[in-house]
Amino acid sequence: MNLTTAPPQIWSDSLLVGHAGIDNEHTLLAEMIARMQRATEDGMVVALDELLAHTSSHFSAENALMLTSGFPPRDCHIKEHDAVLSTMTGVRKRLNAGEFVVARRLADALAEWFPAHVQHLDSALSHWLCKLQFDAKPMVLRMSRKPAAALAHFNL
């Protein structure tokens, strides 16, 4: 990877799932993944350790939400969380052995994996939680590239 070129932005409002707590966590996770993508060899250990700690905490909280709410596809979702954490932990060990390139590949793989995970699995969880609490679907307001066009139908 050319370190003079910034990686593409991971987070956008297209990843909002309509659950404030989950959305806030996802914003932080996306920032940490991007930080890891930009990390130098000297900064990679810190970047991965921070991401691993935050991801572990976030997945644990999400897993608890799924279990306590009886989210039907929780087993599949939890298994994916476990697989990601296992991979991250394995890469952390390899980074201790000086395998910087493996950590760089992990950062890029996480950046590719994250949006699909959010849009499919976490979005379904948000819908489930909203349905249980409010008997409704979550409402997500997204910014438009052309704000005036987005508001045109309101006859303002």
PDB file of C-alpha atoms in Angstrom:
ATOM      1  CA  MET A   1       0.000   0.000   0.000  1.00  0.00           C
ATOM      2  CA  ASN A   2       1.235   3.474  -0.809  1.00  0.00           C
ATOM      3  CA  LEU A   3       1.181   5.296   2.540  1.00  0.00           C
ATOM      4  CA  THR A   4       1.029   8.666   0.799  1.00  0.00           C
ATOM      5  CA  THR A   5      -2.427   7.767  -0.493  1.00  0.00           C
ATOM      6  CA  ALA A   6      -5.185   7.748   2.096  1.00  0.00           C
ATOM      7  CA  PRO A   7      -7.375   4.639   2.147  1.00  0.00           C
ATOM      8  CA  PRO A   8     -10.937   5.134   0.971  1.00  0.00           C
ATOM      9  CA  GLN A   9     -13.328   6.329   3.654  1.00  0.00           C
ATOM     10  CA  ILE A  10     -15.064   3.395   5.333  1.00  0.00           C
ATOM     11  CA  TRP A  11     -17.861   5.180   7.145  1.00  0.00           C
ATOM     12  CA  SER A  12     -20.765   6.884   5.458  1.00  0.00           C
ATOM     13  CA  ASP A  13     -24.316   7.454   6.533  1.00  0.00           C
ATOM     14  CA  SER A  14     -25.325   4.553   4.267  1.00  0.00           C
ATOM     15  CA  LEU A  15     -24.113   2.374   7.156  1.00  0.00           C
ATOM     16  CA  LEU A  16     -26.557   3.816   9.695  1.00  0.00           C
ATOM     17  CA  VAL A  17     -28.850   1.105  11.063  1.00  0.00           C
ATOM     18  CA  GLY A  18     -31.183   3.297  13.125  1.00  0.00           C
ATOM     19  CA  HIS A  19     -30.005   2.248  16.588  1.00  0.00           C
ATOM     20  CA  ALA A  20     -28.048   5.123  18.150  1.00  0.00           C
ATOM     21  CA  GLY A  21     -25.806   2.955  20.320  1.00  0.00           C
ATOM     22  CA  ILE A  22     -24.877   0.592  17.510  1.00  0.00           C
ATOM     23  CA  ASP A  23     -24.424   3.453  15.031  1.00  0.00           C
ATOM     24  CA  ASN A  24     -22.099   5.299  17.424  1.00  0.00           C
ATOM     25  CA  GLU A  25     -20.024   2.161  17.950  1.00  0.00           C
ATOM     26  CA  HIS A  26     -19.826   1.547  14.214  1.00  0.00           C
ATOM     27  CA  THR A  27     -18.582   5.074  13.598  1.00  0.00           C
ATOM     28  CA  LEU A  28     -15.768   4.471  16.103  1.00  0.00           C
ATOM     29  CA  LEU A  29     -14.944   1.078  14.623  1.00  0.00           C
ATOM     30  CA  ALA A  30     -14.726   2.527  11.111  1.00  0.00           C
ATOM     31  CA  GLU A  31     -12.393   5.264  12.366  1.00  0.00           C
ATOM     32  CA  MET A  32     -10.182   2.688  14.089  1.00  0.00           C
ATOM     33  CA  ILE A  33     -10.019   0.475  10.998  1.00  0.00           C
ATOM     34  CA  ALA A  34      -9.027   3.513   8.911  1.00  0.00           C
ATOM     35  CA  ARG A  35      -6.401   4.428  11.522  1.00  0.00           C
ATOM     36  CA  MET A  36      -4.993   0.927  11.250  1.00  0.00           C
ATOM     37  CA  GLN A  37      -4.915   1.201   7.450  1.00  0.00           C
ATOM     38  CA  ARG A  38      -2.872   4.396   7.755  1.00  0.00           C
ATOM     39  CA  ALA A  39      -0.571   3.137  10.522  1.00  0.00           C
ATOM     40  CA  THR A  40       3.157   2.986  10.008  1.00  0.00           C
ATOM     41  CA  GLU A  41       5.083  -0.086  11.114  1.00  0.00           C
ATOM     42  CA  ASP A  42       5.869   1.677  14.392  1.00  0.00           C
ATOM     43  CA  GLY A  43       2.207   2.533  15.015  1.00  0.00           C
ATOM     44  CA  MET A  44       0.593  -0.718  13.883  1.00  0.00           C
ATOM     45  CA  VAL A  45       0.778  -2.500  17.256  1.00  0.00           C
ATOM     46  CA  VAL A  46      -1.027   0.350  19.015  1.00  0.00           C
ATOM     47  CA  ALA A  47      -3.594   0.677  16.216  1.00  0.00           C
ATOM     48  CA  LEU A  48      -4.361  -3.055  16.229  1.00  0.00           C
ATOM     49  CA  ASP A  49      -4.478  -3.258  20.033  1.00  0.00           C
ATOM     50  CA  GLU A  50      -6.950  -0.363  20.207  1.00  0.00           C
ATOM     51  CA  LEU A  51      -9.088  -1.864  17.452  1.00  0.00           C
ATOM     52  CA  LEU A  52      -8.997  -5.318  19.023  1.00  0.00           C
ATOM     53  CA  ALA A  53     -10.045  -3.995  22.441  1.00  0.00           C
ATOM     54  CA  HIS A  54     -12.864  -1.890  21.019  1.00  0.00           C
ATOM     55  CA  THR A  55     -14.067  -4.614  18.669  1.00  0.00           C
ATOM     56  CA  SER A  56     -14.103  -7.159  21.474  1.00  0.00           C
ATOM     57  CA  SER A  57     -16.153  -4.830  23.672  1.00  0.00           C
ATOM     58  CA  HIS A  58     -18.529  -3.910  20.837  1.00  0.00           C
ATOM     59  CA  PHE A  59     -19.090  -7.518  19.772  1.00  0.00           C
ATOM     60  CA  SER A  60     -19.682  -8.533  23.388  1.00  0.00           C
ATOM     61  CA  ALA A  61     -22.340  -5.832  23.788  1.00  0.00           C
ATOM     62  CA  GLU A  62     -23.992  -6.765  20.477  1.00  0.00           C
ATOM     63  CA  ASN A  63     -23.927 -10.453  21.394  1.00  0.00           C
ATOM     64  CA  ALA A  64     -25.637  -9.647  24.708  1.00  0.00           C
ATOM     65  CA  LEU A  65     -28.329  -7.658  22.853  1.00  0.00           C
ATOM     66  CA  MET A  66     -28.944 -10.592  20.539  1.00  0.00           C
ATOM     67  CA  LEU A  67     -29.123 -13.120  23.364  1.00  0.00           C
ATOM     68  CA  THR A  68     -31.355 -11.096  25.694  1.00  0.00           C
ATOM     69  CA  SER A  69     -33.732 -10.094  22.896  1.00  0.00           C
ATOM     70  CA  GLY A  70     -33.969 -13.581  21.392  1.00  0.00           C
ATOM     71  CA  PHE A  71     -32.745 -12.375  17.990  1.00  0.00           C
ATOM     72  CA  PRO A  72     -33.487 -15.389  15.735  1.00  0.00           C
ATOM     73  CA  PRO A  73     -30.271 -15.484  13.594  1.00  0.00           C
ATOM     74  CA  ARG A  74     -28.042 -14.716  16.600  1.00  0.00           C
ATOM     75  CA  ASP A  75     -25.942 -17.883  16.277  1.00  0.00           C
ATOM     76  CA  CYS A  76     -24.752 -16.990  12.760  1.00  0.00           C
ATOM     77  CA  HIS A  77     -24.066 -13.384  13.765  1.00  0.00           C
ATOM     78  CA  ILE A  78     -22.170 -14.383  16.929  1.00  0.00           C
ATOM     79  CA  LYS A  79     -20.107 -16.926  14.960  1.00  0.00           C
ATOM     80  CA  GLU A  80     -19.061 -14.185  12.556  1.00  0.00           C
ATOM     81  CA  HIS A  81     -18.038 -11.981  15.485  1.00  0.00           C
ATOM     82  CA  ASP A  82     -16.018 -14.862  16.937  1.00  0.00           C
ATOM     83  CA  ALA A  83     -14.296 -15.533  13.607  1.00  0.00           C
ATOM     84  CA  VAL A  84     -13.304 -11.878  13.188  1.00  0.00           C
ATOM     85  CA  LEU A  85     -11.933 -11.686  16.736  1.00  0.00           C
ATOM     86  CA  SER A  86     -10.034 -14.944  16.251  1.00  0.00           C
ATOM     87  CA  THR A  87      -8.464 -13.619  13.054  1.00  0.00           C
ATOM     88  CA  MET A  88      -7.543 -10.331  14.700  1.00  0.00           C
ATOM     89  CA  THR A  89      -5.971 -12.143  17.658  1.00  0.00           C
ATOM     90  CA  GLY A  90      -3.994 -14.405  15.326  1.00  0.00           C
ATOM     91  CA  VAL A  91      -2.732 -11.436  13.340  1.00  0.00           C
ATOM     92  CA  ARG A  92      -1.755  -9.695  16.582  1.00  0.00           C
ATOM     93  CA  LYS A  93       0.459 -12.668  17.443  1.00  0.00           C
ATOM     94  CA  ARG A  94       2.008 -12.581  13.968  1.00  0.00           C
ATOM     95  CA  LEU A  95       2.612  -8.849  14.352  1.00  0.00           C
ATOM     96  CA  ASN A  96       4.611  -9.642  17.510  1.00  0.00           C
ATOM     97  CA  ALA A  97       6.801 -11.765  15.249  1.00  0.00           C
ATOM     98  CA  GLY A  98       7.346  -8.783  12.947  1.00  0.00           C
ATOM     99  CA  GLU A  99       4.825  -9.673  10.248  1.00  0.00           C
ATOM    100  CA  PHE A 100       3.731  -6.121   9.505  1.00  0.00           C
ATOM    101  CA  VAL A 101       2.397  -6.993   6.036  1.00  0.00           C
ATOM    102  CA  VAL A 102      -0.136  -9.422   7.536  1.00  0.00           C
ATOM    103  CA  ALA A 103      -1.470  -6.653   9.790  1.00  0.00           C
ATOM    104  CA  ARG A 104      -1.762  -4.325   6.798  1.00  0.00           C
ATOM    105  CA  ARG A 105      -3.726  -7.006   4.899  1.00  0.00           C
ATOM    106  CA  LEU A 106      -5.996  -7.455   7.933  1.00  0.00           C
ATOM    107  CA  ALA A 107      -6.755  -3.718   8.023  1.00  0.00           C
ATOM    108  CA  ASP A 108      -7.727  -3.768   4.355  1.00  0.00           C
ATOM    109  CA  ALA A 109      -9.802  -6.938   4.788  1.00  0.00           C
ATOM    110  CA  LEU A 110     -11.656  -5.418   7.753  1.00  0.00           C
ATOM    111  CA  ALA A 111     -12.381  -2.291   5.713  1.00  0.00           C
ATOM    112  CA  GLU A 112     -13.881  -4.491   2.987  1.00  0.00           C
ATOM    113  CA  TRP A 113     -15.810  -6.747   5.430  1.00  0.00           C
ATOM    114  CA  PHE A 114     -17.228  -4.057   7.712  1.00  0.00           C
ATOM    115  CA  PRO A 115     -19.841  -2.390   5.429  1.00  0.00           C
ATOM    116  CA  ALA A 116     -21.448  -5.677   4.379  1.00  0.00           C
ATOM    117  CA  HIS A 117     -21.560  -6.901   7.991  1.00  0.00           C
ATOM    118  CA  VAL A 118     -23.263  -3.683   9.077  1.00  0.00           C
ATOM    119  CA  GLN A 119     -25.682  -3.505   6.156  1.00  0.00           C
ATOM    120  CA  HIS A 120     -26.821  -7.108   6.467  1.00  0.00           C
ATOM    121  CA  LEU A 121     -26.354  -8.531   9.953  1.00  0.00           C
ATOM    122  CA  ASP A 122     -26.380  -5.408  12.110  1.00  0.00           C
ATOM    123  CA  SER A 123     -29.207  -3.827  10.146  1.00  0.00           C
ATOM    124  CA  ALA A 124     -31.323  -6.930  10.792  1.00  0.00           C
ATOM    125  CA  LEU A 125     -30.509  -6.715  14.501  1.00  0.00           C
ATOM    126  CA  SER A 126     -31.548  -3.054  14.582  1.00  0.00           C
ATOM    127  CA  HIS A 127     -34.831  -3.903  12.857  1.00  0.00           C
ATOM    128  CA  TRP A 128     -35.457  -6.681  15.380  1.00  0.00           C
ATOM    129  CA  LEU A 129     -34.754  -4.454  18.379  1.00  0.00           C
ATOM    130  CA  CYS A 130     -36.934  -1.637  17.027  1.00  0.00           C
ATOM    131  CA  LYS A 131     -39.771  -4.041  16.305  1.00  0.00           C
ATOM    132  CA  LEU A 132     -39.610  -5.388  19.868  1.00  0.00           C
ATOM    133  CA  GLN A 133     -39.428  -1.984  21.520  1.00  0.00           C
ATOM    134  CA  PHE A 134     -41.670   0.145  19.296  1.00  0.00           C
ATOM    135  CA  ASP A 135     -43.473  -2.324  17.003  1.00  0.00           C
ATOM    136  CA  ALA A 136     -41.974  -0.400  14.089  1.00  0.00           C
ATOM    137  CA  LYS A 137     -39.010  -0.291  11.734  1.00  0.00           C
ATOM    138  CA  PRO A 138     -36.030   1.919  12.574  1.00  0.00           C
ATOM    139  CA  MET A 139     -36.006   5.342  10.978  1.00  0.00           C
ATOM    140  CA  VAL A 140     -32.727   6.440   9.438  1.00  0.00           C
ATOM    141  CA  LEU A 141     -32.189   9.965   8.145  1.00  0.00           C
ATOM    142  CA  ARG A 142     -29.340  10.199   5.683  1.00  0.00           C
ATOM    143  CA  MET A 143     -27.629  13.266   4.328  1.00  0.00           C
ATOM    144  CA  SER A 144     -28.075  13.836   0.630  1.00  0.00           C
ATOM    145  CA  ARG A 145     -25.305  15.041  -1.652  1.00  0.00           C
ATOM    146  CA  LYS A 146     -27.785  17.669  -2.784  1.00  0.00           C
ATOM    147  CA  PRO A 147     -29.645  18.788   0.374  1.00  0.00           C
ATOM    148  CA  ALA A 148     -32.013  21.075  -1.523  1.00  0.00           C
ATOM    149  CA  ALA A 149     -33.088  18.235  -3.814  1.00  0.00           C
ATOM    150  CA  ALA A 150     -33.692  15.968  -0.830  1.00  0.00           C
ATOM    151  CA  LEU A 151     -36.012  18.551   0.722  1.00  0.00           C
ATOM    152  CA  ALA A 152     -37.840  19.466  -2.481  1.00  0.00           C
ATOM    153  CA  HIS A 153     -40.745  17.118  -1.834  1.00  0.00           C
ATOM    154  CA  PHE A 154     -41.515  19.021   1.390  1.00  0.00           C
ATOM    155  CA  ASN A 155     -42.425  22.135  -0.666  1.00  0.00           C
ATOM    156  CA  LEU A 156     -40.179  24.387   1.401  1.00  0.00           C
TER     157      LEU A 156
END
